[in-house]
PDB file of C-alpha atoms in Angstrom:
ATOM      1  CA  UNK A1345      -8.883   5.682  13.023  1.00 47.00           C
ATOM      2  CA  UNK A1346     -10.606   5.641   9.566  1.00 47.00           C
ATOM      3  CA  UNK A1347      -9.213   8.211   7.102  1.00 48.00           C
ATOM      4  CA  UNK A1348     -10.342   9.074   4.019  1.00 48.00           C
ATOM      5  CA  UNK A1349      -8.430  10.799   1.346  1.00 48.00           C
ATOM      6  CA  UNK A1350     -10.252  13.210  -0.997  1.00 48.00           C
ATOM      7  CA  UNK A1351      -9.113  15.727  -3.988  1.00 47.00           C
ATOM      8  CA  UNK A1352      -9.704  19.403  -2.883  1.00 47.00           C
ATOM      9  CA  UNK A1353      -8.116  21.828  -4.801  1.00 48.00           C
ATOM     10  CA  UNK A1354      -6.026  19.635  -7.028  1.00 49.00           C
ATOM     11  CA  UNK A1355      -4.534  18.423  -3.266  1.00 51.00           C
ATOM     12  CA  UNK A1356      -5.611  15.103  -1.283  1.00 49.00           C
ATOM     13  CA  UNK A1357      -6.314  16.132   1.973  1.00 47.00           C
ATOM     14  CA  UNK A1358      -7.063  14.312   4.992  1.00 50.00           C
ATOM     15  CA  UNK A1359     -10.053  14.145   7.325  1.00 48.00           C
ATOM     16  CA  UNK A1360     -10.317  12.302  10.722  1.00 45.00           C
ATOM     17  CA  UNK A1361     -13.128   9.998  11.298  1.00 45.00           C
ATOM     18  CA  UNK A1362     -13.069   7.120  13.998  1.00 47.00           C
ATOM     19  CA  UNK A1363     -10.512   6.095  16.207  1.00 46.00           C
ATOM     20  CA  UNK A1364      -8.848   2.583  15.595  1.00 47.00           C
ATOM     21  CA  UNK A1365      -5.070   1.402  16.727  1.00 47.00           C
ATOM     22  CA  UNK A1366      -2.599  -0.574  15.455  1.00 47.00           C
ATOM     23  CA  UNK A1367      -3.287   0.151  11.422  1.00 47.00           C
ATOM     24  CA  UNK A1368      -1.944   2.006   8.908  1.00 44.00           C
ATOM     25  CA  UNK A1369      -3.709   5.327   9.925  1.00 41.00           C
ATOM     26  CA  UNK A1370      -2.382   7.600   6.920  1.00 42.00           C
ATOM     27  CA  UNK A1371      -5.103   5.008   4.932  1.00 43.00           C
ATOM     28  CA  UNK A1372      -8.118   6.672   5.763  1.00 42.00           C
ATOM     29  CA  UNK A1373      -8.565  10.783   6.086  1.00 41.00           C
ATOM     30  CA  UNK A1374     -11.580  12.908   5.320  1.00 39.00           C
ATOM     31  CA  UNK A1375     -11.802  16.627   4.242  1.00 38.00           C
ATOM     32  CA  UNK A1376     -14.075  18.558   6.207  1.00 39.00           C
ATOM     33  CA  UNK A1377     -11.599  19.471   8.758  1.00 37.00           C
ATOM     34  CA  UNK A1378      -9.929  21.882   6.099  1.00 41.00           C
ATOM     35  CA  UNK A1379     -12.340  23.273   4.446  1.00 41.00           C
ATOM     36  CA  UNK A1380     -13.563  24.681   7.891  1.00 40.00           C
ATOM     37  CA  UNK A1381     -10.193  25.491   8.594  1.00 47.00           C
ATOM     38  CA  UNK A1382      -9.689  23.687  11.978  1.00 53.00           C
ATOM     39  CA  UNK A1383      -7.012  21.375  11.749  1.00 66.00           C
ATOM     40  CA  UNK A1384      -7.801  18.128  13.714  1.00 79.00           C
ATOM     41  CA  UNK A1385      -4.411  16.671  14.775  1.00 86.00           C
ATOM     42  CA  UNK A1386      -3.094  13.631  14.959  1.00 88.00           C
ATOM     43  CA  UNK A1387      -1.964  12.678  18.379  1.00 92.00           C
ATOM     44  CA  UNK A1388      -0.057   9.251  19.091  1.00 93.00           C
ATOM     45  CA  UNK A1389       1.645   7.888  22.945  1.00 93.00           C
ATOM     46  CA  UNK A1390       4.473   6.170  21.964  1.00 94.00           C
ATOM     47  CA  UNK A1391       5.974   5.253  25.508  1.00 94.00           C
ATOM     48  CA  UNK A1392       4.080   6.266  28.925  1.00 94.00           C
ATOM     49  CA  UNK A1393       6.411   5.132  31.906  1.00 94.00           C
ATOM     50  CA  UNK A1394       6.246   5.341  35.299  1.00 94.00           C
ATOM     51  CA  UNK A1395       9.863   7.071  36.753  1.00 92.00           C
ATOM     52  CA  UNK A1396      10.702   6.935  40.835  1.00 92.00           C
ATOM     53  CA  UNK A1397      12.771   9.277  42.918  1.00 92.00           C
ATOM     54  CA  UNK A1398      14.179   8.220  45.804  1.00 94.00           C
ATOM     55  CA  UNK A1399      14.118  10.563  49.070  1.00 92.00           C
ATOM     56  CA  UNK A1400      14.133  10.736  52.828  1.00 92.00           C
ATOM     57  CA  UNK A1401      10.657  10.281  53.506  1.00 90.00           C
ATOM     58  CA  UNK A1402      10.702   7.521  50.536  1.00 92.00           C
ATOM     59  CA  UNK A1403       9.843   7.005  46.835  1.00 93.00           C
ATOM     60  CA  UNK A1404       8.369  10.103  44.890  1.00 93.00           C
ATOM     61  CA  UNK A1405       6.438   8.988  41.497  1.00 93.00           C
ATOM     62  CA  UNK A1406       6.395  10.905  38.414  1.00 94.00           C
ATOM     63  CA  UNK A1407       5.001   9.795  34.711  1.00 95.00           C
ATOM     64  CA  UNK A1408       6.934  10.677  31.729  1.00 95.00           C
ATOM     65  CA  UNK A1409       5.008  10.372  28.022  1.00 95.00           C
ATOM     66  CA  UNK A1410       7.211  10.390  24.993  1.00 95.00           C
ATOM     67  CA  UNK A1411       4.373  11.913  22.624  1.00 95.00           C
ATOM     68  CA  UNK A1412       4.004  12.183  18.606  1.00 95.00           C
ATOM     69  CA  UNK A1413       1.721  15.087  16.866  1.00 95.00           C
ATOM     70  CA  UNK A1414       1.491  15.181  12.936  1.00 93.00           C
ATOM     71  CA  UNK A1415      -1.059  16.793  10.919  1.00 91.00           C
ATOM     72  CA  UNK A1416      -0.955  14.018   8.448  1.00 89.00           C
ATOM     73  CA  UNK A1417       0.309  16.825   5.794  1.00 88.00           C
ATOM     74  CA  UNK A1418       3.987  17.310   5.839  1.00 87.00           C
ATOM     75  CA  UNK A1419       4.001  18.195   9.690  1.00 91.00           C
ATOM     76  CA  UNK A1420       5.094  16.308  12.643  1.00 94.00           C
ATOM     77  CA  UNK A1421       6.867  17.078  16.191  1.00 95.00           C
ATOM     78  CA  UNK A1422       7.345  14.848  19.575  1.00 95.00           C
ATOM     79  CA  UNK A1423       7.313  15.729  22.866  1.00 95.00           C
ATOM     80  CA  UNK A1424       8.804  15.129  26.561  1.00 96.00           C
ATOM     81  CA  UNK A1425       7.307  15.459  30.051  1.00 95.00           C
ATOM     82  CA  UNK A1426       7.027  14.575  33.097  1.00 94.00           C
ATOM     83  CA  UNK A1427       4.134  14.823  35.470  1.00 94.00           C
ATOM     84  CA  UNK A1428       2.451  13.760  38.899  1.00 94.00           C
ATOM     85  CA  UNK A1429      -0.294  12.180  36.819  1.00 93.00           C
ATOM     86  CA  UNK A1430      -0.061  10.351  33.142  1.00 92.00           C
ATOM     87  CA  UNK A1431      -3.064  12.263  31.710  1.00 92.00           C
ATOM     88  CA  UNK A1432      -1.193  15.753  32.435  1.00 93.00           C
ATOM     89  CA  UNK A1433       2.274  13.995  31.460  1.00 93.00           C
ATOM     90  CA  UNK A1434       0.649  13.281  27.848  1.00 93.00           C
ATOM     91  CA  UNK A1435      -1.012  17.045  27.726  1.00 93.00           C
ATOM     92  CA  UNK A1436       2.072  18.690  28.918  1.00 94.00           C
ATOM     93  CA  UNK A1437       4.294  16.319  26.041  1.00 94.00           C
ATOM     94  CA  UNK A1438       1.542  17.066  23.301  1.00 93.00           C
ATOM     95  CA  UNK A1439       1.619  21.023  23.991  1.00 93.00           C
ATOM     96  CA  UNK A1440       5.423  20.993  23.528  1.00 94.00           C
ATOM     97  CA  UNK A1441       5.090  18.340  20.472  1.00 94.00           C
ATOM     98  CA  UNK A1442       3.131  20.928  18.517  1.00 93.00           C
ATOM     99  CA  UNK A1443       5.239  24.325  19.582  1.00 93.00           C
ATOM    100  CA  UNK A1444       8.077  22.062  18.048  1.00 91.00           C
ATOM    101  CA  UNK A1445       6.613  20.935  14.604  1.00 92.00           C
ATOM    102  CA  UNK A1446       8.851  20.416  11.179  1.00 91.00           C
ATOM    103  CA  UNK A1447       7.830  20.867   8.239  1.00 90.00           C
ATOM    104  CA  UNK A1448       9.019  18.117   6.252  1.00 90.00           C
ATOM    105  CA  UNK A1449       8.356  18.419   2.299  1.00 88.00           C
ATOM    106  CA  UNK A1450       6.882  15.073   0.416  1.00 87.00           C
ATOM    107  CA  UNK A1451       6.509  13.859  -3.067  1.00 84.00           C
ATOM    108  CA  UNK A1452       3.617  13.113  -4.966  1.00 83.00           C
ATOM    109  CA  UNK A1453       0.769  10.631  -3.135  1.00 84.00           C
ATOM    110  CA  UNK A1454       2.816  11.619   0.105  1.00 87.00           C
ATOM    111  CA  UNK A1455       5.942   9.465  -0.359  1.00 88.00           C
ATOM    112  CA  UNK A1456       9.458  10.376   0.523  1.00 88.00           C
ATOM    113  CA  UNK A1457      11.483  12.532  -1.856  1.00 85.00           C
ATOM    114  CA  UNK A1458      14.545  10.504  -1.437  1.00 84.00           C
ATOM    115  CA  UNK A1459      16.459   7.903   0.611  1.00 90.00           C
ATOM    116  CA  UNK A1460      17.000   9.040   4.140  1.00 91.00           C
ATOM    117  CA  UNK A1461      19.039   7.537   7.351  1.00 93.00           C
ATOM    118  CA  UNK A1462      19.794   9.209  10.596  1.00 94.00           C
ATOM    119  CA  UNK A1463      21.587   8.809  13.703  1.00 95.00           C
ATOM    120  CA  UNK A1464      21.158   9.278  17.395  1.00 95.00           C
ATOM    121  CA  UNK A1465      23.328   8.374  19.915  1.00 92.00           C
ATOM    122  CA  UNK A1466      23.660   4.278  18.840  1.00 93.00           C
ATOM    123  CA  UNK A1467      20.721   3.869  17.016  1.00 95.00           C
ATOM    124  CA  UNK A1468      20.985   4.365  13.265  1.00 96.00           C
ATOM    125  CA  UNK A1469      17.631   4.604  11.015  1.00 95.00           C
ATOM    126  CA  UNK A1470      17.305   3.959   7.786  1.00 94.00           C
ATOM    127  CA  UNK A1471      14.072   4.564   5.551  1.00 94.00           C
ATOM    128  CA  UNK A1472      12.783   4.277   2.008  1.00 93.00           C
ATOM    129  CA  UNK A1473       9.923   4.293  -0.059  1.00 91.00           C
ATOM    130  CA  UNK A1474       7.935   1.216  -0.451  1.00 90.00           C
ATOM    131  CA  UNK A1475       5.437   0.297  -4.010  1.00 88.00           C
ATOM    132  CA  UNK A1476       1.734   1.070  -3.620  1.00 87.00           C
ATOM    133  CA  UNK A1477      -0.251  -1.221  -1.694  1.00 86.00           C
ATOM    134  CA  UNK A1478       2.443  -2.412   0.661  1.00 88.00           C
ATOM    135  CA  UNK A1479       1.641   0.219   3.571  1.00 90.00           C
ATOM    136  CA  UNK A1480       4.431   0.927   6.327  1.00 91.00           C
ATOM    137  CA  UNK A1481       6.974  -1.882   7.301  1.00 93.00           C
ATOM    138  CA  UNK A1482       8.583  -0.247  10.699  1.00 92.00           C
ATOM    139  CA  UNK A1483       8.337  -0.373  14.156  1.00 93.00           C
ATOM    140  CA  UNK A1484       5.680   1.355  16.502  1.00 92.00           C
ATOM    141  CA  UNK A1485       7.754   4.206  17.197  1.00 94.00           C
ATOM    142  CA  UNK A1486       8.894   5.177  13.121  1.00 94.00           C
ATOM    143  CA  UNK A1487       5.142   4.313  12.021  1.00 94.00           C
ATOM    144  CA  UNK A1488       3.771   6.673  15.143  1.00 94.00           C
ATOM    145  CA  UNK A1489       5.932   9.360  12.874  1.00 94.00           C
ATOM    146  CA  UNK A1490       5.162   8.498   9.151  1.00 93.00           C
ATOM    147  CA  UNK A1491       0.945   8.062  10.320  1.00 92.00           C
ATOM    148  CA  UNK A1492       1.255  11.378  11.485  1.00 92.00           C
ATOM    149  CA  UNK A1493       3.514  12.551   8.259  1.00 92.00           C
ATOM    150  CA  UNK A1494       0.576  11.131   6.012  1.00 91.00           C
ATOM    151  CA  UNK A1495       2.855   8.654   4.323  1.00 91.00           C
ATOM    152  CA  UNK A1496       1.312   5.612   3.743  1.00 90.00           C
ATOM    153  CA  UNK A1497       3.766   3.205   1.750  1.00 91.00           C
ATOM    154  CA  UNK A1498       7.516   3.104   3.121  1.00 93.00           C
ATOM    155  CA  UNK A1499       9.766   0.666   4.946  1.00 93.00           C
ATOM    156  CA  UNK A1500      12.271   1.263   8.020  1.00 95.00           C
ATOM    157  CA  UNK A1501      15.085  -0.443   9.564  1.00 95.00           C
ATOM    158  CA  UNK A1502      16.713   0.266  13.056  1.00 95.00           C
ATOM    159  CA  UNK A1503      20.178  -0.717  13.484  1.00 95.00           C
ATOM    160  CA  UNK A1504      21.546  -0.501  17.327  1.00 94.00           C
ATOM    161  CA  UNK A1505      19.254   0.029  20.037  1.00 93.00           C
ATOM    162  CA  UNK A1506      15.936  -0.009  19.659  1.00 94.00           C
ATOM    163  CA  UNK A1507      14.892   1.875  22.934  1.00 94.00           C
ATOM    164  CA  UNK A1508      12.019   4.366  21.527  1.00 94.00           C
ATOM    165  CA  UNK A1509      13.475   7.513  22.738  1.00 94.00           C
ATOM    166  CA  UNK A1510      16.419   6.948  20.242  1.00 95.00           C
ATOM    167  CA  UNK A1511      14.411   5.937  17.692  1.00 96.00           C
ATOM    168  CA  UNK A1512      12.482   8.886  17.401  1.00 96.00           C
ATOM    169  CA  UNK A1513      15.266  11.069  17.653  1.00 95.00           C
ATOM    170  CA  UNK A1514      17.076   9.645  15.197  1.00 96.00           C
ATOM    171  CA  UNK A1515      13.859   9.439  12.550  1.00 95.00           C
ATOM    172  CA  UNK A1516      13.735  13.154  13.041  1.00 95.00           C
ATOM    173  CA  UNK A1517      17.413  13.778  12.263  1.00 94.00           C
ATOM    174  CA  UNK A1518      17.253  12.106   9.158  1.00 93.00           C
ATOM    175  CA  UNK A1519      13.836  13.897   8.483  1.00 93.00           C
ATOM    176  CA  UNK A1520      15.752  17.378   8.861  1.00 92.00           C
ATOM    177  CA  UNK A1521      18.472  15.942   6.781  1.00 90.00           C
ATOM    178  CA  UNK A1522      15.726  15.054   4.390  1.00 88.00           C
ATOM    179  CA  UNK A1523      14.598  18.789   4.477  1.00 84.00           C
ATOM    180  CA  UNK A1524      18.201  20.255   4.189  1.00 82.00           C
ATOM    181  CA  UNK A1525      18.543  18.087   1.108  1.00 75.00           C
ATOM    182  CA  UNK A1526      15.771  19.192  -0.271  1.00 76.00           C
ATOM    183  CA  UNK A1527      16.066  23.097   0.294  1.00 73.00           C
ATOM    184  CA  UNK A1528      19.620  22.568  -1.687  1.00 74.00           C
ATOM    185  CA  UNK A1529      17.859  20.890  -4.577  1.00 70.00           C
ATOM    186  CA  UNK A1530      15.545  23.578  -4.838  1.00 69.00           C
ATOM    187  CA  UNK A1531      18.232  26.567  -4.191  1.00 67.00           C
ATOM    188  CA  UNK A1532      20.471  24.352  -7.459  1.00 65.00           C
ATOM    189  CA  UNK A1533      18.055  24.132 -10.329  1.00 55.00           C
TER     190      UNK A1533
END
């Protein structure tokens, strides 16, 4: 996905333009999107599996999609479902990604205010801000959630297990502790 960042209104803003994989996609965003006011999203399948029931007449198959939505702006949100067929498992995950968005504040150039690490069951993340230039140093399922943050320099670190379900869950709890933080920084001074 090529992204292109432009100044509007003393603000970069993003604007989608192609569809690529496995880059950095907070790199390239374009404008127009905003200034029309229709917010182009961006969508990312972290895990698709294929689950099976057991019954009397035999084996019942279901997919479940695991499903990241950001509006590369300070918003993200996943989502869980399960379906007879994948392409309505990743619909039916997206819709409840985006009626379950945080807003998550960032710094200047999109960066991470401070230091954050969060837990989920026994996986333990840890992220931090990297220099310009050195992009996102994480696994699929943390970049998945900074690409669709709009971050595009910072570093992660999973310690425990590394199954993606975890993972994300415990990148979003230390992305609300990240927003706590912040709202008692701003109630302080």
């Amino acid at each position: 996905m090529k992204i292109y960042w432009r100044k509007f209104d003393d603000e970069y803003v993003p604007k989608f333009v192609e569809k690529r994989h496995n880059k950095n996609m907070a790199d390239d965003v374009d404008v127009g999107s905003f200034i029309t006011k229709t917010t182009t999203l961006y969508e990312r399948i972290v895990r698709l599996t294929k689950v099976c029931r057991v019954v009397k007449g035999g084996r019942k198959y279901k997919y479940l999609a695991l499903v990241v939505v950001g509006n590369m702006c300070g918003r993200i949100g996943f989502g869980i479902a399960k379906a007879n067929e994948a392409q309505d498992a990743v619909i039916k995950s997206s819709r409840c990604a985006q009626s379950h968005m945080l807003n998550v504040p960032l710094g200047k150039n999109k960066r991470l205010i401070y230091n954050v690490d969060g837990k989920h069951n026994s996986t333990k993340v840890l992220m931090w801000n990297s220099r310009d230039g050195v992009g996102i140093k994480a696994s699929s399922a943390i970049r998945s959630i900074l690409d669709g943050l709009g971050i595009k320099n910072a570093s992660a670190k999973i310690i425990g297990s590394r199954n993606p379900h975890n993972v994300i869950r415990a990148t979003f709890n230390a992305l609300e502790k990240l927003c706590i933080r912040f709202r008692l920084w701003k109630y302080h001074c």
